[in-house]
């Protein structure tokens, strides 16, 4: 068989694996791969401005399309710049394959120019990683890398390829489908566990579905099945930040997001429930609040494909290790088989409606200034008439307001950095989502501070004519930091003021974008409409009330029932024990 | 504010893993990254083709953390199987130590006498010293070393624990 260079083998593998787009940035140690790409126009390469941008673009692409995101960067600084995005993808379980160049094998370990121990650095922030030392091994590794990134609990996989391995030759044949020797994610649930789950669900008087990003990762079928099992049981549904959209916000059974900035009804329902069915979520500290006060009356069922998520923080009564779609479909089939009918949950719903009536997402009116919550609500109203809408966010108050005030009815439309909370995620993620969904309206809801962390990617959007919209809720503060300082440190605003902000409108124009400034409530509706209607990329500098706080809020270390609903409940100081929590 | 210590118990974990570069670093790194304890760790390949290694880890922590350690180890891609020997009925655990003891006259005789009781073998001798080889449980070796310390312990080398379940492997 004719031999091919490692670089050509890599590119052929990518084509065989159905890869359509690679987000990357060239450098010495990947020049052979760039040359191979030059000859394979089938694969689209999106040239970024900073490697962190490439990783978040790949994440945005992956989360909005369900396909793995692919990144290509050079050795040394290229690889280290990618580390934040790799960690972000690990924390949020996003399928991603990162190909890094490495110095030639004979130079590894010599502190060669642009050498970094990429495998060592990424060992604990990737799902798995490989150093490929021979071109004959490359195809097997690349196919395995995609298999591991996309199956089980998805995550980032790093493939480090020394430059001489890219040039040396070996035969290439598309590998047959294979069984991995040790890696076998459990897809199908134990039948006994499914039966117990169905009986617990049928017997519950105050059941609740607590759903997470795992439902979305499991694929669109899982969201359909979640709707079906919710309809069959009549139980309320809440979700983590990561899971928004898996269950329609427009449903009567939807009671909003839970956790630190979740709704009053969602957190109280978790507290008073007698059965919690956790579906593809992981009892994160932002969700549980104080652990010893978490859901004291509930039996807990936990469906998760990752066994290490089970009993990690909260002990559950019935663990089900399985893919969400598979487990839900088994449960639904058995529920129907056994002829179960939805229990009478009238009393439970009456209590939930009582909590709902507190209207915990209400916010004070302000005649002069734009309330940030109102800006999101208006964006939601305006974009409902638009075609398909994808929202990404940066990290901070604006992220939580977007989660609270924008309603998602479908999965894969809400992209936010939940686990790592990475400022600088949202804008590149929007670019990646737009690449994967050219006809969608993709809006990055940003903060004035976060947007500056990867603002250089404006050039990428211009270059590829990507009509992304950046909607900055500009409060001239790192608002979330300021809010915590107000709550915890008697309003000593140490280094949380966004001084020396650029003129965002002029910046937009400098990159060939349209820039819009919205300064007061009377400009809000028209400004948002203009953003949506303007073709091409648009940046909106929406000036909002500077000192608004995000409520409701469960301060860290507090119980669900100790929720703060408005500023009047804030004392401004905290015990050292509470301060010491994240 | 003070940081509380938690109750912890000792567990012997036995892993089979693919014998590939970096596997030991991956496992050791998992323990450091997540703040778990390693009391001892041994590794050697166990199949004729050198494809599989057995790693025996002695760790300690609260029961919940031990559960997590097992789940986290099991999640590593090259790990085939994790067995908690401590939790799976009777098992055999052994450790080997080389113990160098110096002394003359009565001390020398006492060292030999003790070695006999512990069934330690003399593997090297000079006029002023012995090296004993001893195998047994960690406790037994600890005791032997404790006694030798009173006589004239010079140096100790220990392998760490290896262990296997007795009788048939459970599934
Ligand atoms: C990379 C990174 N650094 C620091 C933080 C800590 N942090 C969380 S929110 C926040 C402020 C964000 O400010 P802005 O983007 O203006 O959003 P706002 O809260 O004002 O809506 C900071 C600094 C972070 N999440 N990510
Ligand atoms: Mg801000």
XYZ file of C-alpha atoms and ligand atoms in Angstrom, chain A residues 395-398 401 446-450 472-480 496 498 501 544 546, ligand 2:
25
model
C -19.909 34.755 33.097
C -21.386 37.012 35.720
C -24.701 38.611 36.599
C -25.695 38.907 32.945
C -30.186 37.117 34.255
C -22.029 39.518 27.592
C -20.760 41.660 30.445
C -18.493 44.655 30.014
C -15.630 42.818 31.743
C -16.024 39.317 30.305
C -23.321 43.667 26.334
C -25.168 44.418 29.556
C -22.776 47.214 30.435
C -22.963 48.024 34.144
C -19.354 49.268 34.283
C -18.669 46.694 36.959
C -17.599 43.125 37.313
C -21.112 42.985 38.589
C -21.069 39.526 40.112
C -14.367 45.327 40.715
C -14.533 48.328 35.081
C -13.646 50.629 29.170
C -27.879 49.207 32.281
C -24.939 49.859 37.493
Mg -20.359 44.118 34.169
